[in-house]
Short mmCIF file of C-alpha atoms and ligand atoms in Angstrom, two decimals:
data_model
loop_
_atom_site.label_atom_id
_atom_site.label_comp_id
_atom_site.label_asym_id
_atom_site.label_seq_id
_atom_site.Cartn_x
_atom_site.Cartn_y
_atom_site.Cartn_z
CA MET A 1 124.63 115.35 116.34
CA ASP A 2 123.68 118.57 118.09
CA LEU A 3 120.52 120.42 117.10
CA PRO A 4 122.07 123.41 115.27
CA THR A 5 124.23 121.06 113.15
CA LEU A 6 121.27 118.87 112.36
CA LEU A 7 119.10 121.79 111.28
CA GLU A 8 121.91 123.36 109.26
CA LEU A 9 122.54 120.11 107.39
CA ASP A 10 118.81 119.58 106.96
CA GLN A 11 118.46 122.98 105.34
CA ALA A 12 121.53 122.43 103.17
CA LEU A 13 120.88 118.86 101.99
CA VAL A 14 117.30 117.72 102.47
CA TRP A 15 114.36 118.24 100.10
CA HIS A 16 111.19 117.86 102.18
CA PRO A 17 107.85 116.69 100.74
CA PHE A 18 104.95 119.10 100.20
CA THR A 19 107.05 121.98 101.47
CA GLN A 20 107.92 125.42 100.12
CA ALA A 21 111.32 125.69 101.76
CA ARG A 22 111.55 129.42 101.05
CA THR A 23 108.73 130.24 103.44
CA ALA A 24 108.44 127.17 105.69
CA PRO A 25 109.77 127.38 109.24
CA PRO A 26 112.73 125.08 110.02
CA ALA A 27 111.71 121.44 110.40
CA THR A 28 111.04 120.16 113.90
CA ALA A 29 113.77 117.65 114.77
CA ILE A 30 112.22 114.63 116.46
CA ARG A 31 114.42 112.37 118.51
CA SER A 32 112.01 109.71 119.68
CA GLY A 33 108.40 108.63 119.89
CA ARG A 34 106.36 106.72 122.41
CA GLY A 35 102.63 106.18 122.15
CA ALA A 36 100.95 109.37 120.97
CA VAL A 37 103.90 111.52 122.03
CA LEU A 38 106.89 112.61 119.97
CA THR A 39 109.90 114.14 121.71
CA ASP A 40 112.05 116.71 119.98
CA PHE A 41 115.75 117.44 120.38
CA GLN A 42 115.16 119.87 123.23
CA GLY A 43 113.13 117.34 125.13
CA ARG A 44 109.85 119.07 124.30
CA GLU A 45 106.86 116.76 123.93
CA LEU A 46 104.49 116.95 120.98
CA LEU A 47 101.13 115.22 120.82
CA ASP A 48 100.88 113.48 117.43
CA LEU A 49 97.28 114.27 116.45
CA VAL A 50 97.74 113.32 112.79
CA SER A 51 99.23 109.84 113.32
CA SER A 52 102.34 111.07 111.48
CA TRP A 53 100.54 111.52 108.15
CA TRP A 54 97.80 109.01 108.95
CA VAL A 55 100.00 105.94 109.30
CA THR A 56 100.50 105.29 113.03
CA LEU A 57 97.81 103.05 114.53
CA HIS A 58 98.96 101.83 117.94
CA GLY A 59 101.42 104.59 118.79
CA HIS A 60 105.08 105.23 118.18
CA GLY A 61 107.72 102.78 119.33
CA HIS A 62 105.26 99.98 120.04
CA PRO A 63 107.30 97.22 121.67
CA ALA A 64 105.43 94.34 119.97
CA ILE A 65 105.97 95.79 116.49
CA ALA A 66 109.58 96.70 117.24
CA ARG A 67 110.23 93.17 118.49
CA ALA A 68 108.61 91.58 115.41
CA ILE A 69 110.76 93.70 113.10
CA GLY A 70 113.94 92.93 115.06
CA GLU A 71 113.33 89.18 115.11
CA GLN A 72 112.48 89.11 111.42
CA ALA A 73 115.56 91.18 110.55
CA ALA A 74 117.77 88.60 112.24
CA ARG A 75 116.09 85.75 110.31
CA LEU A 76 115.46 87.13 106.78
CA GLU A 77 115.46 90.82 105.99
CA GLN A 78 114.67 90.67 102.27
CA VAL A 79 114.37 88.20 99.42
CA ILE A 80 113.34 88.45 95.75
CA PHE A 81 109.57 87.85 95.57
CA ALA A 82 109.40 86.61 91.95
CA GLY A 83 109.94 82.87 92.21
CA CYS A 84 110.43 82.97 95.99
CA THR A 85 107.99 83.32 98.84
CA HIS A 86 108.20 83.48 102.63
CA GLU A 87 106.13 82.84 105.71
CA PRO A 88 105.50 86.44 106.85
CA ALA A 89 104.01 87.33 103.44
CA VAL A 90 101.83 84.23 103.23
CA ALA A 91 100.68 84.52 106.83
CA LEU A 92 99.81 88.19 106.28
CA CYS A 93 97.73 87.38 103.17
CA GLN A 94 95.92 84.66 105.13
CA ARG A 95 95.15 86.99 108.05
CA LEU A 96 94.08 89.89 105.85
CA THR A 97 91.83 87.94 103.50
CA GLY A 98 90.20 86.58 106.65
CA ILE A 99 89.01 90.06 107.63
CA LEU A 100 88.32 91.64 104.21
CA PRO A 101 85.10 91.05 102.24
CA ARG A 102 85.07 87.39 101.14
CA GLU A 103 85.50 88.12 97.42
CA LEU A 104 88.86 89.86 97.92
CA ARG A 105 91.37 87.01 97.69
CA ARG A 106 94.54 87.88 95.76
CA CYS A 107 97.13 90.05 97.43
CA PHE A 108 99.69 92.01 95.39
CA PHE A 109 102.39 93.79 97.41
CA SER A 110 104.00 97.14 96.71
CA ASP A 111 105.52 99.92 98.79
CA ASN A 112 103.15 102.85 99.31
CA GLY A 113 99.62 104.05 98.73
CA SER A 114 100.36 105.55 95.34
CA THR A 115 101.79 102.32 93.97
CA ALA A 116 98.86 100.34 95.42
CA VAL A 117 96.64 102.61 93.30
CA GLU A 118 98.88 102.34 90.20
CA VAL A 119 98.72 98.56 90.49
CA ALA A 120 94.91 98.53 90.72
CA LEU A 121 94.56 100.84 87.69
CA LYS A 122 96.99 98.76 85.63
CA MET A 123 95.36 95.49 86.66
CA ALA A 124 91.90 96.80 85.82
CA LEU A 125 92.90 97.92 82.34
CA GLN A 126 94.71 94.68 81.60
CA ALA A 127 91.89 92.55 83.03
CA GLY A 128 89.56 94.04 80.38
CA LYS A 129 91.95 93.10 77.60
CA ASN A 130 92.62 89.66 79.07
CA ARG A 131 88.93 88.83 79.10
CA GLY A 132 88.28 90.10 75.60
CA GLU A 133 86.93 93.60 76.27
CA PRO A 134 89.77 95.77 74.92
CA GLY A 135 87.38 98.71 74.45
CA ARG A 136 87.21 99.33 78.20
CA THR A 137 89.85 102.03 78.40
CA ARG A 138 88.19 104.88 80.31
CA PHE A 139 88.56 105.52 84.02
CA LEU A 140 86.15 107.17 86.37
CA ALA A 141 86.94 109.04 89.58
CA PHE A 142 85.05 111.29 91.99
CA ALA A 143 85.49 114.98 92.67
CA GLY A 144 87.82 115.66 95.57
CA GLY A 145 89.36 112.18 95.43
CA TYR A 146 93.07 111.98 96.22
CA HIS A 147 94.94 108.81 95.32
CA GLY A 148 98.64 109.62 95.56
CA ASP A 149 101.43 111.38 93.70
CA THR A 150 102.67 108.98 91.02
CA VAL A 151 101.42 109.61 87.49
CA GLY A 152 98.47 107.21 87.41
CA ALA A 153 97.42 108.13 90.93
CA MET A 154 97.64 111.84 90.03
CA SER A 155 95.49 111.24 86.97
CA ALA A 156 92.85 109.53 89.12
CA GLY A 157 93.07 112.34 91.65
CA VAL A 158 93.17 115.16 89.12
CA SER A 159 90.28 117.01 90.75
CA SER A 160 92.29 117.52 93.93
CA ASP A 161 94.09 120.38 92.25
CA PHE A 162 97.61 119.59 93.48
CA PHE A 163 98.87 118.55 90.08
CA GLY A 164 98.97 121.59 87.79
CA ALA A 165 102.72 121.37 87.22
CA TRP A 166 102.38 117.92 85.62
CA ARG A 167 99.21 118.31 83.58
CA GLU A 168 100.98 117.06 80.45
CA LEU A 169 101.77 113.73 82.11
CA LEU A 170 98.23 112.89 83.16
CA PHE A 171 95.89 110.60 81.23
CA PRO A 172 92.24 111.66 80.96
CA VAL A 173 89.92 110.48 83.74
CA ASP A 174 86.18 111.22 83.93
CA VAL A 175 85.29 112.96 87.19
CA LEU A 176 81.80 112.89 88.73
CA PRO A 177 80.40 114.64 91.81
CA VAL A 178 80.15 113.20 95.32
CA ALA A 179 77.20 113.97 97.58
CA ASP A 180 78.95 115.17 100.73
CA THR A 181 77.02 115.03 103.96
CA TRP A 182 79.33 117.44 105.72
CA LEU A 183 77.63 120.50 104.26
CA GLY A 184 74.98 119.70 106.85
CA ASP A 185 72.27 121.75 105.15
CA GLY A 186 69.49 119.16 105.09
CA THR A 187 69.70 118.56 101.35
CA VAL A 188 71.79 115.40 101.46
CA ALA A 189 69.16 113.07 100.01
CA ALA A 190 68.46 115.42 97.12
CA ARG A 191 72.16 115.87 96.38
CA GLU A 192 72.71 112.12 96.55
CA ALA A 193 69.90 111.56 94.06
CA ALA A 194 71.37 114.22 91.75
CA ALA A 195 74.88 112.74 91.95
CA LEU A 196 73.58 109.23 91.27
CA ASP A 197 71.59 110.62 88.36
CA ARG A 198 74.76 112.10 86.91
CA LEU A 199 76.44 108.73 87.33
CA ASP A 200 73.55 106.99 85.52
CA GLN A 201 73.78 109.43 82.62
CA HIS A 202 77.54 109.02 82.43
CA LEU A 203 77.30 105.23 82.48
CA ASP A 204 74.57 105.27 79.80
CA ARG A 205 77.04 106.99 77.49
CA HIS A 206 80.39 105.56 78.56
CA GLY A 207 79.72 102.57 80.84
CA ALA A 208 80.60 99.94 78.23
CA ARG A 209 83.91 101.66 77.55
CA THR A 210 84.86 102.20 81.20
CA SER A 211 87.45 99.93 82.78
CA ALA A 212 87.22 100.94 86.41
CA ALA A 213 86.07 103.56 88.88
CA ILE A 214 88.17 104.57 91.86
CA LEU A 215 87.00 106.20 95.08
CA GLU A 216 87.79 106.73 98.72
CA PRO A 217 84.92 105.12 100.63
CA LEU A 218 82.99 107.24 103.19
CA VAL A 219 85.76 109.78 103.85
CA GLN A 220 87.75 111.66 101.22
CA GLY A 221 90.87 112.47 103.20
CA ALA A 222 93.28 114.85 101.51
CA CYS A 223 90.59 117.12 100.07
CA GLY A 224 89.53 117.98 103.61
CA MET A 225 87.98 114.99 105.39
CA ARG A 226 84.78 115.20 103.36
CA MET A 227 82.30 112.53 104.31
CA HIS A 228 79.43 110.86 102.49
CA ARG A 229 76.82 108.35 103.59
CA PRO A 230 77.10 104.58 103.14
CA GLU A 231 73.79 104.71 101.24
CA PHE A 232 75.43 106.87 98.61
CA LEU A 233 78.46 104.61 98.33
CA ARG A 234 76.19 101.59 97.93
CA GLY A 235 74.25 103.37 95.18
CA VAL A 236 77.49 104.15 93.33
CA VAL A 237 78.87 100.62 93.63
CA GLU A 238 75.58 99.01 92.52
CA ARG A 239 75.48 101.15 89.38
CA LEU A 240 79.11 100.48 88.49
CA ARG A 241 78.63 96.76 89.00
CA ALA A 242 75.54 96.70 86.78
CA ARG A 243 77.65 98.07 83.90
CA GLY A 244 80.61 95.75 84.36
CA VAL A 245 82.80 98.62 85.58
CA LEU A 246 85.42 97.37 88.05
CA VAL A 247 85.30 99.03 91.47
CA ILE A 248 88.56 100.14 93.10
CA LEU A 249 88.20 101.27 96.70
CA ASP A 250 91.16 103.35 97.82
CA GLU A 251 91.28 102.53 101.54
CA VAL A 252 94.85 103.75 101.96
CA MET A 253 93.62 106.16 104.64
CA THR A 254 90.27 104.63 105.68
CA GLY A 255 91.60 101.09 106.29
CA PHE A 256 92.59 99.36 109.52
CA GLY A 257 89.97 100.79 111.83
CA ARG A 258 90.42 104.47 111.09
CA LEU A 259 86.66 104.89 110.59
CA GLY A 260 85.77 102.63 113.51
CA PRO A 261 85.02 99.39 111.65
CA LEU A 262 88.10 97.63 110.23
CA PHE A 263 87.52 98.86 106.67
CA GLY A 264 85.27 101.41 104.99
CA CYS A 265 83.88 98.72 102.67
CA LEU A 266 82.74 96.70 105.69
CA ALA A 267 81.21 99.78 107.30
CA ALA A 268 79.25 100.50 104.11
CA GLU A 269 78.61 96.83 103.28
CA VAL A 270 80.03 97.01 99.79
CA SER A 271 82.44 94.59 98.17
CA PRO A 272 84.82 96.03 95.57
CA ASP A 273 86.89 94.30 92.87
CA PHE A 274 90.05 95.87 94.29
CA ILE A 275 91.01 97.38 97.61
CA CYS A 276 94.16 99.50 98.03
CA LEU A 277 95.74 99.41 101.48
CA SER A 278 98.83 101.07 102.83
CA LYS A 279 99.15 103.73 105.54
CA GLY A 280 98.05 101.67 108.57
CA LEU A 281 99.12 98.32 107.12
CA THR A 282 102.30 97.99 109.19
CA GLY A 283 100.86 99.99 112.07
CA GLY A 284 102.84 102.88 110.62
CA ALA A 285 106.24 101.34 111.25
CA LEU A 286 107.43 100.54 107.71
CA PRO A 287 106.38 101.47 104.19
CA MET A 288 104.32 98.75 102.53
CA SER A 289 101.09 98.42 100.59
CA LEU A 290 98.72 95.88 99.18
CA THR A 291 96.33 95.79 96.26
CA VAL A 292 93.88 92.98 96.96
CA ALA A 293 91.81 91.77 93.99
CA THR A 294 88.97 89.31 93.57
CA GLU A 295 89.66 85.78 92.43
CA ALA A 296 87.61 86.55 89.29
CA VAL A 297 90.02 89.34 88.31
CA TYR A 298 93.01 87.10 89.05
CA GLN A 299 91.67 84.30 86.86
CA THR A 300 91.68 86.56 83.78
CA PHE A 301 95.48 86.77 84.09
CA LEU A 302 96.00 82.98 83.91
CA ASP A 303 97.05 81.82 80.45
CA GLU A 304 99.80 79.97 78.57
CA SER A 305 101.10 83.37 77.43
CA ILE A 306 103.35 85.54 79.57
CA HIS A 307 101.66 88.57 78.02
CA LYS A 308 98.49 87.93 79.97
CA ALA A 309 100.46 87.91 83.23
CA PHE A 310 100.78 91.07 85.32
CA LEU A 311 104.29 92.17 84.38
CA HIS A 312 104.80 94.59 87.22
CA GLY A 313 106.87 94.45 90.39
CA HIS A 314 109.06 96.40 92.77
CA SER A 315 112.48 95.59 94.20
CA PHE A 316 111.14 95.36 97.74
CA THR A 317 107.88 93.56 96.95
CA ALA A 318 106.59 91.89 100.15
CA ASN A 319 109.60 92.91 102.23
CA PRO A 320 109.68 90.46 105.16
CA LEU A 321 110.26 93.23 107.74
CA GLY A 322 107.13 95.03 106.57
CA CYS A 323 105.15 91.80 106.63
CA ALA A 324 106.33 91.03 110.17
CA ALA A 325 105.39 94.53 111.30
CA ALA A 326 101.98 94.17 109.63
CA LEU A 327 101.33 90.85 111.37
CA ALA A 328 102.23 92.34 114.75
CA SER A 329 100.04 95.35 114.03
CA LEU A 330 97.10 93.11 113.04
CA ASP A 331 97.40 91.25 116.37
CA LEU A 332 96.99 94.58 118.14
CA LEU A 333 94.24 95.77 115.79
CA LEU A 334 92.13 92.62 116.21
CA ASP A 335 92.39 92.68 120.00
CA PRO A 336 88.95 93.77 121.30
CA ALA A 337 90.75 96.44 123.33
CA CYS A 338 91.60 98.24 120.08
CA ALA A 339 87.97 98.39 118.91
CA ALA A 340 87.08 99.70 122.36
CA ALA A 341 89.80 102.36 122.10
CA ARG A 342 88.51 103.49 118.69
CA ALA A 343 84.96 103.69 120.03
CA ARG A 344 86.22 105.65 123.02
CA ILE A 345 87.98 108.19 120.78
CA GLU A 346 84.83 108.68 118.69
CA ARG A 347 82.76 109.13 121.86
CA ARG A 348 85.22 111.68 123.19
CA HIS A 349 85.09 113.65 119.92
CA ARG A 350 81.29 113.68 120.20
CA THR A 351 81.00 114.60 123.85
CA ARG A 352 83.93 117.02 124.25
CA LEU A 353 84.91 118.42 120.88
CA ALA A 354 81.42 118.82 119.45
CA PRO A 355 80.13 121.28 122.09
CA LEU A 356 83.31 123.29 121.82
CA VAL A 357 83.00 123.64 118.05
CA ALA A 358 79.30 124.41 118.38
CA ALA A 359 80.08 127.23 120.82
CA SER A 360 82.79 128.78 118.66
CA PRO A 361 81.79 131.39 116.09
CA GLY A 362 85.07 130.69 114.26
CA ALA A 363 84.35 127.00 113.63
CA ALA A 364 81.70 125.17 111.63
CA ARG A 365 80.73 121.94 109.93
CA LEU A 366 82.05 119.47 112.46
CA ARG A 367 82.01 115.92 111.14
CA ILE A 368 83.09 112.79 112.93
CA GLN A 369 83.62 109.30 111.60
CA GLY A 370 85.32 106.81 113.88
CA THR A 371 88.60 108.24 115.12
CA ILE A 372 88.51 111.20 112.70
CA ALA A 373 87.05 114.57 113.62
CA ALA A 374 87.21 117.57 111.28
CA PHE A 375 85.74 121.05 111.07
CA GLU A 376 86.19 124.29 109.17
CA VAL A 377 87.96 127.26 110.69
CA ALA A 378 87.36 130.88 109.76
CA ALA A 379 91.04 131.45 108.91
CA PRO A 380 92.16 134.25 106.61
CA ASP A 381 93.12 132.24 103.53
CA PRO A 382 91.44 129.05 102.39
CA ALA A 383 94.16 127.81 100.01
CA TYR A 384 96.12 124.66 100.84
CA GLY A 385 99.47 125.54 102.40
CA ALA A 386 98.63 129.20 102.34
CA ASP A 387 99.68 131.55 105.06
CA GLY A 388 96.60 131.04 107.19
CA SER A 389 96.89 127.32 107.62
CA ALA A 390 100.68 127.51 108.02
CA ARG A 391 100.29 130.04 110.84
CA MET A 392 97.60 127.94 112.45
CA GLN A 393 99.93 124.95 112.32
CA ALA A 394 102.83 126.89 113.86
CA TRP A 395 100.64 128.23 116.63
CA PHE A 396 99.53 124.73 117.63
CA LEU A 397 103.07 123.38 117.37
CA ASP A 398 104.17 126.02 119.90
CA ARG A 399 101.60 124.55 122.25
CA GLY A 400 102.84 120.99 121.81
CA LEU A 401 100.13 119.92 119.38
CA LEU A 402 101.15 118.38 116.06
CA LEU A 403 98.27 119.28 113.75
CA ARG A 404 98.37 119.82 110.00
CA PRO A 405 95.33 121.70 108.72
CA LEU A 406 94.21 121.06 105.15
CA GLY A 407 93.50 124.64 104.11
CA ASN A 408 90.75 125.75 106.45
CA THR A 409 89.97 122.23 107.56
CA LEU A 410 91.32 121.43 110.99
CA TYR A 411 91.20 117.73 111.79
CA LEU A 412 92.26 115.22 114.39
CA LEU A 413 93.30 111.76 113.29
CA PRO A 414 95.09 110.40 116.35
CA PRO A 415 96.75 107.04 116.98
CA TYR A 416 94.39 104.63 118.74
CA CYS A 417 96.50 104.62 121.91
CA ILE A 418 95.77 108.29 122.62
CA THR A 419 94.28 108.72 126.10
CA ASP A 420 91.21 110.73 127.06
CA ALA A 421 93.46 113.12 128.96
CA GLN A 422 95.60 113.67 125.85
CA LEU A 423 92.49 114.24 123.74
CA ASP A 424 91.20 116.73 126.29
CA ALA A 425 94.53 118.57 126.17
CA ALA A 426 94.22 118.76 122.39
CA TYR A 427 90.64 120.03 122.59
CA ALA A 428 91.67 122.66 125.13
CA GLY A 429 94.44 123.88 122.83
CA ILE A 430 92.04 124.00 119.92
CA ALA A 431 89.48 125.90 121.99
CA GLU A 432 92.09 128.46 122.91
CA GLY A 433 93.25 128.72 119.32
CA LEU A 434 89.72 129.24 118.06
CA GLU A 435 88.99 131.84 120.68
CA ARG A 436 92.17 133.87 120.35
CA HIS A 437 93.21 133.61 116.77
CA PHE A 438 90.88 132.02 114.30
CA SER A 439 87.41 133.35 114.90
CA ALA A 440 86.28 135.42 111.95
C1 PLP B 1 98.01 109.00 101.32
C2 PLP B 1 97.05 108.45 100.34
C3 PLP B 1 97.49 107.87 99.14
C4 PLP B 1 98.95 107.85 98.75
O1 PLP B 1 99.71 107.09 99.61
P1 PLP B 1 101.30 107.33 99.69
O2 PLP B 1 101.78 106.28 100.60
O3 PLP B 1 101.46 108.72 100.22
O4 PLP B 1 101.82 107.19 98.30
C5 PLP B 1 96.55 107.33 98.30
N1 PLP B 1 95.24 107.36 98.60
C6 PLP B 1 94.78 107.90 99.74
C7 PLP B 1 93.32 107.87 100.01
C8 PLP B 1 95.66 108.48 100.64
O5 PLP B 1 95.19 109.06 101.76
#
């Protein structure tokens, strides 16, 4: 297909996600990807600085992952997962439970981050009933949390403000504040104490009726890469645990080394009742997700009655191709070279990006955690998707940099294979952008 035909058909037939088609520029048609580089239909190269919506770990077109998918496709591409099982799924559960906190044992497969969250919420509510605490029906979430776009995930992420059009569908969720460190104003400890105080008060009143709390550990992604300290997360988890409130960690974005360590819960030394994993699970090659629960939660579902079972499933549960991709991606992730690459990226952010942001009057509040770096830009309009961030995005795209600002938050979340030279090229583009277009 030639490019004009492709774009014409795209505009006529395709409904793109998170896009106002009336005002958005035509989509960029990508033909291929290799490592951190995407190539469009005109042969122009784009540096993928957002890991294609936070999913790509080891780069595009990784030969080991491609080979694993191809070999698996020739052997068994799909099979019903109720009553049947297969080696890629079992091997993946074995590998994953070997690197997650010890208590997380039982792996439930679904297809994306939102469904991983839905599954955790549904399991938590039912677990309360199964163990004779039917009064635990409330849910707790944290301000700024984003957990996906299905109805339960929207309810849990209600504070993110994306969901006005569907207010009538959402169930009520209690929302408490997070003590961000990124404000960088020297009041972190006081704000942490205040937020934990609010949590104590809330739990005094509603703890016994709360089923579960859900949060993104250490970095809240979609609300603008807001970061909090491990100390704060530990304080939250301790308090929830003391009241019998189940803890759901949404590591859809933070998992698989994104923050440096393999998982946010390991970085913060907390052990949840559920962890939700998706984006990086297959290295970004195929859609798949996991909700991993403790053995204690699982045991409450065992009974003579079918009604205590978890009656939930998806057509493509534990798709063998996804499992094969995930196993190949884990091999790459657990190679010491990958940890070294993640550490190198973080170092580069600190030594090259930090001085540049510090020197720019148009940028502030740089925060770095593992491979993620984010800062605020003095762009004209702070609203998500508003003109300012769209123009910023278009300007960078013209320079071969695929960035996707969240409102005024400009962030880099690159695949781990990105080279220092590629990072430096990105920083140089950002420096130019800040200087010429986005300073106050
Ligand atoms: C992206 C994301 C989700 C939703 O995942 P999808 O695969 O887009 O449904 C949930 N939680 C977090 C923290 C995310 O970043």
